CSV table of C-alpha atoms in Angstrom, one decimal:
chain,number,residue,atom,x,y,z
A,1,MET,CA,9.5,31.4,-14.4
A,2,VAL,CA,12.4,30.1,-13.0
A,3,ARG,CA,12.7,30.6,-8.7
A,4,THR,CA,15.1,30.9,-7.2
A,5,PRO,CA,14.8,29.1,-4.0
A,6,ALA,CA,13.4,31.0,-1.3
A,7,PRO,CA,14.9,32.5,0.8
A,8,PRO,CA,15.6,31.6,4.5
A,9,GLY,CA,13.3,34.4,6.0
A,10,PRO,CA,11.2,37.2,4.9
A,11,THR,CA,13.2,40.4,3.6
A,12,VAL,CA,12.9,43.7,4.9
A,13,LEU,CA,11.4,44.6,1.0
A,14,GLU,CA,8.7,42.0,1.5
A,15,GLU,CA,7.6,42.6,5.2
A,16,LYS,CA,7.0,46.3,4.0
A,17,LEU,CA,4.7,44.9,0.9
A,18,LEU,CA,3.1,42.6,2.8
A,19,GLU,CA,2.5,45.9,5.6
A,20,LEU,CA,0.7,47.5,2.8
A,21,ALA,CA,-1.7,44.4,1.2
A,22,GLY,CA,-2.2,44.2,4.6
A,23,ALA,CA,-3.0,47.4,5.5
A,24,VAL,CA,-6.1,47.1,2.0
A,25,PRO,CA,-9.9,47.6,3.4
A,26,ASP,CA,-11.6,45.1,3.0
A,27,PRO,CA,-14.3,46.1,0.0
A,28,GLU,CA,-17.5,44.8,2.0
A,29,LEU,CA,-16.1,45.6,4.9
A,30,PRO,CA,-13.6,48.1,5.2
A,31,VAL,CA,-13.7,48.6,8.8
A,32,VAL,CA,-11.2,46.0,8.7
A,33,THR,CA,-8.2,45.3,7.0
A,34,LEU,CA,-7.6,42.3,4.6
A,35,ALA,CA,-4.5,41.0,7.4
A,36,GLU,CA,-7.7,41.6,9.9
A,37,LEU,CA,-9.4,40.0,8.2
A,38,GLY,CA,-6.7,37.1,7.9
A,39,VAL,CA,-6.6,36.6,4.1
A,40,LEU,CA,-3.0,36.9,2.9
A,41,ARG,CA,-1.4,33.8,3.2
A,42,GLY,CA,1.9,35.3,1.9
A,43,LEU,CA,3.8,37.8,-0.1
A,44,HIS,CA,7.0,36.5,-2.5
A,45,LEU,CA,8.9,38.3,-4.7
A,46,THR,CA,9.9,36.2,-7.1
A,47,GLY,CA,12.5,39.2,-9.0
A,48,PRO,CA,13.3,42.2,-9.2
A,49,GLY,CA,10.1,44.4,-9.3
A,50,ARG,CA,8.2,41.5,-9.4
A,51,VAL,CA,6.1,39.9,-6.6
A,52,GLU,CA,3.5,37.2,-5.8
A,53,VAL,CA,1.1,37.3,-2.9
A,54,GLU,CA,-1.7,34.8,-1.5
A,55,LEU,CA,-4.7,34.9,-0.9
A,56,THR,CA,-7.7,32.8,0.2
A,57,PRO,CA,-11.6,34.0,0.1
A,58,THR,CA,-13.0,33.6,3.1
A,59,TYR,CA,-16.2,32.1,0.7
A,60,THR,CA,-15.3,29.8,-2.3
A,61,GLY,CA,-17.8,32.0,-4.0
A,62,CYS,CA,-17.3,35.3,-2.3
A,63,PRO,CA,-17.0,38.1,-5.0
A,64,ALA,CA,-15.0,40.9,-3.1
A,65,VAL,CA,-12.3,38.6,-3.9
A,66,GLU,CA,-11.2,39.9,-7.6
A,67,ALA,CA,-12.3,43.1,-5.8
A,68,MET,CA,-9.7,42.6,-3.4
A,69,ALA,CA,-7.0,41.5,-5.6
A,70,ALA,CA,-7.1,44.7,-7.7
A,71,ASP,CA,-6.2,46.4,-5.0
A,72,ILE,CA,-3.5,44.6,-4.0
A,73,GLU,CA,-2.0,45.3,-6.9
A,74,ARG,CA,-2.8,48.5,-7.1
A,75,VAL,CA,-1.0,49.8,-3.7
A,76,LEU,CA,1.9,47.3,-4.7
A,77,HIS,CA,1.9,48.8,-8.1
A,78,ASP,CA,2.5,52.6,-6.1
A,79,GLU,CA,5.1,51.5,-4.6
A,80,GLY,CA,7.5,50.4,-7.8
A,81,MET,CA,5.6,46.9,-8.2
A,82,VAL,CA,6.1,45.9,-12.1
A,83,GLU,CA,4.9,42.9,-11.7
A,84,VAL,CA,1.7,41.7,-9.3
A,85,GLU,CA,0.5,38.2,-9.6
A,86,VAL,CA,-2.4,37.7,-6.7
A,87,ARG,CA,-2.5,34.0,-6.5
A,88,THR,CA,-5.9,32.6,-5.2
A,89,VAL,CA,-5.2,29.5,-2.5
A,90,LEU,CA,-8.1,26.8,-0.8
A,91,THR,CA,-5.8,25.3,1.3
A,92,PRO,CA,-5.8,26.0,4.4
A,93,ALA,CA,-9.5,26.4,4.3
A,94,TRP,CA,-9.9,30.1,5.7
A,95,SER,CA,-11.8,30.3,9.4
A,96,THR,CA,-14.0,32.8,10.9
A,97,ASP,CA,-11.4,31.9,13.5
A,98,ASP,CA,-8.9,34.0,10.7
A,99,ILE,CA,-9.8,37.5,12.0
A,100,THR,CA,-7.1,39.3,14.6
A,101,PRO,CA,-8.8,40.5,17.7
A,102,GLU,CA,-8.5,44.1,16.2
A,103,GLY,CA,-10.3,42.5,13.7
A,104,ARG,CA,-13.2,41.6,15.7
A,105,ARG,CA,-13.5,44.7,18.1
A,106,LYS,CA,-13.5,47.0,14.6
A,107,LEU,CA,-16.5,44.4,12.9
A,108,GLY,CA,-18.4,45.2,16.7
A,109,GLU,CA,-17.7,49.3,16.8
A,110,SER,CA,-19.3,49.0,13.5
A,111,GLY,CA,-22.8,46.8,14.1
A,112,VAL,CA,-21.7,43.6,13.0
A,113,ALA,CA,-21.2,41.0,15.6
A,114,PRO,CA,-18.0,39.3,15.2
A,115,PRO,CA,-17.5,35.7,15.0
A,116,ARG,CA,-17.8,33.0,17.8
A,117,PRO,CA,-14.7,32.0,18.7
A,118,GLY,CA,-13.8,27.7,18.1
A,119,ALA,CA,-15.0,27.9,14.8
A,120,ARG,CA,-12.3,25.9,13.2
A,121,ALA,CA,-12.3,23.1,15.6
A,122,ASP,CA,-16.1,22.6,16.0
A,123,GLY,CA,-17.5,23.1,12.3
A,124,PRO,CA,-20.4,25.4,11.9
A,125,VAL,CA,-22.1,26.4,14.4
A,126,ALA,CA,-25.5,25.2,15.7
A,127,LEU,CA,-28.5,27.9,14.7
A,128,THR,CA,-31.8,28.5,16.4
A,129,LEU,CA,-34.5,29.6,14.4
A,130,GLY,CA,-38.0,30.6,16.5
A,131,PRO,CA,-40.4,27.5,17.3
A,132,THR,CA,-42.8,26.1,14.4
A,133,ARG,CA,-46.4,25.5,15.3
A,134,ARG,CA,-46.3,21.7,16.8
A,135,SER,CA,-43.2,22.5,18.7
A,136,GLY,CA,-43.4,25.1,20.8
A,137,THR,CA,-40.2,26.0,21.5
A,138,PRO,CA,-37.1,26.8,19.7
A,139,ARG,CA,-35.2,23.9,18.1
A,140,GLU,CA,-31.6,23.8,17.9
A,141,ALA,CA,-30.6,22.8,14.4
A,142,VAL,CA,-28.9,19.6,13.9
A,143,PRO,CA,-25.5,19.5,14.5
A,144,PRO,CA,-23.2,18.3,11.2
A,145,PRO,CA,-22.3,15.0,12.6
A,146,GLY,CA,-19.3,15.3,14.5
A,147,SER,CA,-19.6,17.9,15.1
A,148,ALA,CA,-20.3,20.8,18.9
A,149,ALA,CA,-22.9,21.4,20.1
A,150,ALA,CA,-23.7,24.4,22.7
A,151,PRO,CA,-23.4,27.5,21.1
A,152,GLU,CA,-22.5,30.4,23.1
A,153,PRO,CA,-25.4,33.3,22.4
A,154,VAL,CA,-24.7,36.0,20.3
A,155,ARG,CA,-24.4,39.2,21.4
A,156,CYS,CA,-25.9,42.7,20.5
A,157,PRO,CA,-23.6,44.5,18.8
A,158,HIS,CA,-25.5,48.0,20.3
A,159,CYS,CA,-26.3,46.9,23.5
A,160,GLY,CA,-24.6,43.7,23.8
A,161,SER,CA,-28.1,41.8,24.6
A,162,ALA,CA,-27.0,37.8,24.4
A,163,ASP,CA,-31.0,37.4,24.0
A,164,THR,CA,-30.6,37.5,20.1
A,165,THR,CA,-33.1,35.3,17.7
A,166,LEU,CA,-32.4,34.7,14.0
A,167,LEU,CA,-34.6,36.1,11.3
A,168,SER,CA,-32.3,34.9,8.4
A,169,ARG,CA,-28.9,33.0,8.3
A,170,PHE,CA,-28.6,34.9,5.0
A,171,SER,CA,-27.7,38.7,5.0
A,172,SER,CA,-26.1,41.0,2.6
A,173,THR,CA,-23.2,38.9,1.8
A,174,ALA,CA,-23.3,35.2,2.3
A,175,CYS,CA,-20.6,35.3,5.9
A,176,LYS,CA,-22.8,37.2,7.7
A,177,ALA,CA,-26.6,36.4,9.5
A,178,LEU,CA,-29.4,38.7,10.3
A,179,ARG,CA,-30.9,38.5,13.5
A,180,ARG,CA,-32.6,41.2,15.6
A,181,CYS,CA,-32.0,41.9,19.5
A,182,GLU,CA,-34.6,41.4,22.0
A,183,ALA,CA,-33.9,43.7,24.1
A,184,CYS,CA,-33.6,46.6,22.0
A,185,ARG,CA,-34.8,45.7,19.0
A,186,GLU,CA,-32.8,46.9,16.6
A,187,PRO,CA,-31.8,44.2,13.6
A,188,PHE,CA,-27.7,43.4,13.2
A,189,ASP,CA,-25.7,40.9,11.9
A,190,HIS,CA,-23.8,38.7,12.5
A,191,PHE,CA,-20.7,37.4,10.9
A,192,LYS,CA,-21.4,33.8,11.0
A,193,GLU,CA,-18.5,30.8,12.7
A,194,LEU,CA,-17.0,29.5,9.5
B,1,MET,CA,-3.4,37.3,-12.1
B,2,THR,CA,-1.0,39.5,-13.3
B,3,THR,CA,-1.5,42.9,-14.5
B,4,THR,CA,1.3,46.1,-15.2
B,5,PRO,CA,0.3,49.3,-14.0
B,6,GLN,CA,-0.8,50.3,-17.8
B,7,GLY,CA,-2.1,47.1,-19.3
B,8,ALA,CA,-5.6,45.6,-19.5
B,9,PRO,CA,-7.6,44.8,-16.5
B,10,SER,CA,-6.5,41.1,-15.7
B,11,ALA,CA,-8.9,38.0,-16.6
B,12,SER,CA,-13.1,38.2,-14.9
B,13,ALA,CA,-11.1,35.9,-11.6
B,14,PRO,CA,-7.9,35.1,-9.4
B,15,GLU,CA,-6.9,32.0,-10.6
B,16,ALA,CA,-7.5,29.2,-8.5
B,17,THR,CA,-5.1,27.3,-7.2
B,18,ALA,CA,-3.6,24.7,-10.1
B,19,PRO,CA,-3.2,21.3,-9.8
B,20,GLN,CA,-0.1,20.1,-9.3
B,21,SER,CA,1.4,18.6,-12.4
B,22,GLY,CA,1.3,15.2,-12.7
B,23,SER,CA,-2.1,14.7,-10.5
B,24,ALA,CA,-4.3,14.4,-13.2
B,25,VAL,CA,-7.0,15.4,-12.4
B,26,PRO,CA,-10.1,13.0,-13.9
B,27,VAL,CA,-12.5,14.9,-16.0
B,28,GLY,CA,-16.0,13.1,-15.8
B,29,ALA,CA,-15.7,13.4,-11.5
B,30,ALA,CA,-14.6,17.9,-11.7
B,31,LEU,CA,-17.4,17.8,-14.3
B,32,ALA,CA,-20.0,15.9,-12.4
B,33,LEU,CA,-19.4,17.7,-9.0
B,34,GLY,CA,-18.7,21.1,-11.1
B,35,ASP,CA,-22.3,21.0,-12.6
B,36,ASP,CA,-24.4,19.7,-9.9
B,37,ALA,CA,-23.1,22.9,-8.4
B,38,LEU,CA,-23.5,25.5,-11.3
B,39,VAL,CA,-27.4,24.2,-12.7
B,40,LEU,CA,-27.9,24.3,-9.2
B,41,SER,CA,-26.7,27.9,-8.7
B,42,HIS,CA,-28.5,29.0,-11.6
B,43,ARG,CA,-31.2,27.5,-10.5
B,44,LEU,CA,-31.7,29.3,-7.0
B,45,GLY,CA,-30.7,32.4,-9.0
B,46,GLU,CA,-33.8,32.1,-11.0
B,47,TRP,CA,-35.3,33.1,-7.3
B,48,ALA,CA,-34.4,36.8,-7.9
B,49,GLY,CA,-37.0,38.9,-8.4
B,50,HIS,CA,-39.5,36.5,-7.4
B,51,ALA,CA,-38.9,35.1,-3.6
B,52,PRO,CA,-42.0,35.0,-1.0
B,53,VAL,CA,-39.7,37.4,1.5
B,54,LEU,CA,-36.5,39.6,1.1
B,55,GLU,CA,-35.2,37.9,3.3
B,56,GLU,CA,-35.4,34.7,1.5
B,57,GLU,CA,-34.1,36.4,-2.0
B,58,VAL,CA,-31.4,37.0,-0.1
B,59,ALA,CA,-30.7,33.6,1.0
B,60,LEU,CA,-31.5,31.6,-1.9
B,61,ALA,CA,-28.5,33.6,-3.6
B,62,ASN,CA,-26.5,33.6,-1.1
B,63,ILE,CA,-26.4,29.8,-1.3
B,64,ALA,CA,-26.7,30.3,-5.2
B,65,LEU,CA,-23.4,32.2,-4.7
B,66,ASP,CA,-21.4,29.5,-2.6
B,67,LEU,CA,-21.7,27.0,-5.6
B,68,LEU,CA,-21.3,29.4,-8.0
B,69,GLY,CA,-18.1,29.3,-6.2
B,70,GLN,CA,-17.3,25.6,-6.2
B,71,ALA,CA,-18.4,25.5,-9.4
B,72,ARG,CA,-15.9,28.0,-10.9
B,73,VAL,CA,-13.2,26.1,-8.9
B,74,LEU,CA,-14.1,22.6,-10.2
B,75,LEU,CA,-14.4,23.6,-13.8
B,76,SER,CA,-10.9,26.3,-13.8
B,77,LEU,CA,-9.7,22.6,-12.7
B,78,VAL,CA,-10.5,20.9,-16.0
B,79,GLY,CA,-10.5,23.6,-18.1
B,80,ASP,CA,-12.0,27.1,-19.2
B,81,GLU,CA,-14.4,27.6,-17.5
B,82,ASP,CA,-16.4,29.9,-19.1
B,83,GLU,CA,-16.3,27.7,-22.5
B,84,LEU,CA,-17.4,24.9,-20.1
B,85,ALA,CA,-19.9,26.8,-18.7
B,86,TYR,CA,-21.3,28.7,-21.6
B,87,LEU,CA,-20.5,26.6,-24.7
B,88,ARG,CA,-21.4,22.9,-24.0
B,89,GLU,CA,-23.9,21.4,-24.8
B,90,GLU,CA,-26.9,19.6,-23.0
B,91,ARG,CA,-25.8,16.7,-23.6
B,92,ALA,CA,-22.0,17.3,-22.3
B,93,PHE,CA,-23.4,18.7,-18.2
B,94,ARG,CA,-22.8,16.0,-16.4
B,95,ASN,CA,-25.3,17.4,-13.6
B,96,VAL,CA,-27.5,15.0,-11.7
B,97,GLN,CA,-31.2,15.5,-12.9
B,98,LEU,CA,-32.6,16.4,-9.3
B,99,VAL,CA,-30.2,19.4,-9.3
B,100,GLU,CA,-31.7,21.3,-12.9
B,101,GLN,CA,-35.4,20.3,-11.8
B,102,PRO,CA,-37.9,23.9,-12.5
B,103,ASN,CA,-38.1,25.9,-8.8
B,104,GLY,CA,-41.4,24.7,-8.7
B,105,ASP,CA,-43.4,26.5,-5.3
B,106,PHE,CA,-40.9,27.0,-2.9
B,107,ALA,CA,-41.7,24.0,-1.2
B,108,HIS,CA,-40.4,22.0,-4.1
B,109,THR,CA,-37.4,24.9,-4.1
B,110,ILE,CA,-36.2,23.4,-0.1
B,111,ALA,CA,-37.4,19.9,-1.1
B,112,ARG,CA,-34.7,20.4,-3.8
B,113,GLN,CA,-32.3,22.5,-1.1
B,114,LEU,CA,-32.6,19.2,1.6
B,115,TYR,CA,-32.2,16.6,-0.5
B,116,PHE,CA,-28.7,17.8,-2.8
B,117,SER,CA,-27.5,19.9,0.2
B,118,THR,CA,-27.7,17.1,2.7
B,119,TYR,CA,-26.1,14.3,0.1
B,120,GLN,CA,-23.5,17.5,-0.9
B,121,GLU,CA,-22.2,17.9,2.6
B,122,LEU,CA,-22.1,14.4,3.1
B,123,LEU,CA,-19.8,14.1,-0.4
B,124,TYR,CA,-17.8,16.6,0.6
B,125,GLY,CA,-17.0,15.7,3.9
B,126,ARG,CA,-15.8,12.3,2.6
B,127,LEU,CA,-13.5,14.1,-0.1
B,128,ALA,CA,-12.3,15.9,2.7
B,129,ALA,CA,-10.8,14.0,4.4
B,130,GLY,CA,-8.7,12.1,1.4
B,131,ASP,CA,-6.2,13.9,-0.2
B,132,GLY,CA,-7.7,13.5,-3.4
B,133,PRO,CA,-7.7,16.9,-6.4
B,134,PHE,CA,-10.9,17.6,-5.2
B,135,ALA,CA,-9.9,17.6,-1.3
B,136,PRO,CA,-8.6,22.4,-1.3
B,137,LEU,CA,-12.1,22.4,-2.5
B,138,ALA,CA,-14.1,20.1,0.0
B,139,ARG,CA,-12.6,21.5,2.7
B,140,LYS,CA,-13.4,24.7,2.4
B,141,ALA,CA,-16.7,24.3,0.2
B,142,VAL,CA,-18.5,21.4,3.3
B,143,LYS,CA,-18.5,24.3,6.2
B,144,GLU,CA,-20.5,26.6,3.2
B,145,VAL,CA,-23.1,23.4,2.5
B,146,ALA,CA,-23.6,22.4,6.4
B,147,TYR,CA,-25.2,26.4,6.0
B,148,HIS,CA,-26.9,25.2,3.1
B,149,ARG,CA,-28.8,21.8,5.0
B,150,ASP,CA,-29.1,23.9,8.1
B,151,HIS,CA,-31.9,26.6,6.0
B,152,ALA,CA,-33.0,23.5,4.2
B,153,GLU,CA,-34.0,21.9,7.5
B,154,GLN,CA,-35.8,24.5,9.2
B,155,TRP,CA,-37.8,25.4,6.1
B,156,THR,CA,-38.7,21.8,5.5
B,157,LEU,CA,-39.8,22.1,9.6
B,158,ARG,CA,-41.8,25.6,8.6
B,159,LEU,CA,-43.4,23.8,6.3
B,160,GLY,CA,-43.9,20.0,7.6
B,161,ASP,CA,-45.1,21.7,10.8
B,162,GLY,CA,-47.3,25.6,9.3
B,163,THR,CA,-50.2,25.2,7.7
B,164,GLU,CA,-52.7,22.8,6.2
B,165,GLU,CA,-51.7,24.4,2.8
B,166,SER,CA,-47.9,24.7,3.8
B,167,HIS,CA,-47.7,21.0,4.9
B,168,ARG,CA,-49.5,19.9,1.9
B,169,ARG,CA,-46.7,21.8,-0.4
B,170,MET,CA,-44.1,20.4,1.4
B,171,GLN,CA,-45.9,16.3,0.9
B,172,THR,CA,-46.5,17.4,-2.5
B,173,ALA,CA,-42.9,18.7,-2.9
B,174,LEU,CA,-40.6,16.2,-0.9
B,175,THR,CA,-42.5,13.2,-2.9
B,176,ALA,CA,-42.2,14.8,-6.3
B,177,LEU,CA,-38.4,14.9,-6.3
B,178,TRP,CA,-38.0,11.9,-4.1
B,179,ARG,CA,-38.1,9.6,-7.6
B,180,CYS,CA,-34.2,12.2,-8.4
B,181,THR,CA,-33.0,10.8,-5.5
B,182,GLY,CA,-31.4,7.4,-6.1
B,183,GLU,CA,-28.9,8.7,-8.8
B,184,LEU,CA,-27.0,10.8,-5.5
B,185,PHE,CA,-25.8,7.7,-5.1
B,186,GLU,CA,-24.7,5.8,-8.7
B,187,PRO,CA,-20.8,5.7,-9.2
B,188,VAL,CA,-19.3,9.0,-10.5
B,189,ASP,CA,-16.3,8.2,-12.9
B,190,GLY,CA,-12.8,8.2,-11.9
B,191,LEU,CA,-13.9,10.6,-8.1
B,192,GLY,CA,-12.7,7.4,-6.3
B,193,LEU,CA,-15.1,7.1,-4.0
B,194,ASP,CA,-17.7,5.0,-3.2
B,195,THR,CA,-20.5,7.1,-3.4
B,196,ALA,CA,-23.6,4.1,-3.1
B,197,ALA,CA,-21.8,4.8,1.0
B,198,LEU,CA,-23.8,7.6,0.8
B,199,HIS,CA,-26.8,6.5,1.0
B,200,GLU,CA,-26.8,5.6,5.1
B,201,GLY,CA,-26.3,8.6,6.6
B,202,TRP,CA,-28.5,11.0,3.7
B,203,LEU,CA,-30.9,8.3,4.4
B,204,ALA,CA,-30.9,8.6,8.9
B,205,LEU,CA,-30.2,12.9,8.0
B,206,VAL,CA,-33.1,13.7,5.7
B,207,SER,CA,-35.3,10.7,7.3
B,208,ARG,CA,-35.0,13.0,10.6
B,209,THR,CA,-36.0,16.0,9.8
B,210,VAL,CA,-38.5,15.0,8.0
B,211,GLU,CA,-40.6,13.2,10.7
B,212,GLN,CA,-40.0,15.7,12.7
B,213,ALA,CA,-41.8,18.2,10.6
B,214,GLY,CA,-44.9,15.9,10.6
B,215,LEU,CA,-44.0,14.9,7.3
B,216,THR,CA,-44.1,11.4,5.9
B,217,LEU,CA,-41.1,10.0,3.8
B,218,PRO,CA,-41.5,9.4,0.2
B,219,THR,CA,-42.0,5.6,-0.8
B,220,GLY,CA,-42.1,5.7,-4.6
B,221,PRO,CA,-39.3,4.1,-6.7
B,222,ARG,CA,-35.4,5.6,-7.0
B,223,SER,CA,-33.9,3.3,-9.3
B,224,ASP,CA,-36.0,1.3,-11.7
B,225,GLY,CA,-37.6,3.0,-15.4
B,226,TRP,CA,-39.8,5.2,-13.5
B,227,SER,CA,-37.3,7.1,-11.5
B,228,ALA,CA,-34.1,9.5,-12.9
B,229,GLY,CA,-30.6,8.5,-12.8
B,230,ALA,CA,-28.9,9.6,-16.0
B,231,GLY,CA,-27.8,12.9,-15.6
B,232,ARG,CA,-24.2,11.9,-14.9
B,233,GLN,CA,-24.4,10.2,-18.7
B,234,GLY,CA,-26.0,13.4,-20.0
B,235,ILE,CA,-29.5,12.1,-20.3
B,236,HIS,CA,-31.8,15.4,-18.8
B,237,THR,CA,-34.8,16.1,-18.3
B,238,GLU,CA,-36.7,18.0,-20.8
B,239,PRO,CA,-36.6,22.1,-19.1
B,240,PHE,CA,-33.2,21.3,-18.4
B,241,GLY,CA,-32.4,22.7,-22.7
B,242,ARG,CA,-34.5,25.2,-21.7
B,243,MET,CA,-32.6,26.3,-18.2
B,244,LEU,CA,-29.4,25.8,-20.6
B,245,ALA,CA,-30.0,28.1,-23.4
B,246,GLU,CA,-31.7,30.9,-21.2
B,247,MET,CA,-28.0,30.6,-18.7
B,248,GLN,CA,-25.3,30.5,-22.0
B,249,HIS,CA,-28.0,32.4,-24.4
B,250,LEU,CA,-25.6,36.3,-23.7
B,251,HIS,CA,-22.3,34.6,-23.7
B,252,ARG,CA,-23.3,32.7,-27.3
B,253,SER,CA,-24.4,36.1,-28.5
B,254,HIS,CA,-22.3,38.4,-28.0
B,255,PRO,CA,-19.0,35.8,-27.5
B,256,GLY,CA,-15.9,37.9,-25.5
B,257,ALA,CA,-18.3,40.6,-24.4
B,258,SER,CA,-17.3,42.2,-21.3
B,259,TRP,CA,-18.3,45.1,-19.1
């Protein structure tokens, strides 16, 4: 494919197509769109009726990428694009910091505690599990080399309490952890910082 | 991935970013890292339906999924991922022997996770800091592996600092797999990284967790005739062949099948 030099900015059509692709709901968390999740990296027309979309996975093994690509292809085909190429890009690595404020708000409203900000700067946030027999007190996980600890508490998306406990660091999908609120006793998913 | 409105469904997965033409990906190193991830992913997947509690079943499956994603990217750098995964013979795999060890009891799986995820996080951390062909994947995966290590450390503490039975089993597992840990720090052809230099950091992290759990760091051989250590040369332990047979038989029986 011979590509002409990229124009200085997105064209009106590219902006429109990007908006359409960005409005596609996430296959596993349909309350947020791909734009709000921050996984759409770019869209370029490569010829008449031909478009190339750059998508980045949340996790390397995220199986939803294939569904996302298929959904993007469908909406752009419906818009008259004959050939849609969805490319997966890994760099720069996606972070939960890429989720927009609106996306965070929607996650919370749907009962998923949004990720705490600053993941990209600090690396994965250390987690806490209940006490072991000998220690008697909850033990902070050993932070990865070179990372800052002391995370802010994960709040219950139902009642807002900061008194929540980790049940399992992997929940229904790799990107979520399972927690329980000690105030209202409801279990809930937490979108882990990455 | 390219489709037309009338076209057949596209290939099995979106293509990972191909390496820039000209920057050759060292095949041996890609296979070593990719096979480590693929084989451990398959082993962890064997827990599906057998894990001690539902949450742990989900956790192990999620870790397996992360590793499978890494394997797909790494193997796709040097060939067709399905051909490499399903059509190679045992001697062509370049994974360390640690990851092919059977799951054993839950403590064995956790010990394997502790040894391997600590190593993998350090390895990816170093690769992520460079600008080689594995850097894009490493920058992404190092954050996932940090969660794997945390998971393994927390369970090591739980089991070591739990009941007499769980303590005994965790100690047995750490000791049994110790002979497979020396191989992690053998040179990897074409990786452009001194893997031996990872050992000090690995030992510090593993020792800290083992001590906090009230367990004892094993002292057995790790690098002589009685230790494991030729997986990178394609020499594997006896259970690996059976694992591959199960992993590959469907694809080999029904070439090109899809659903």
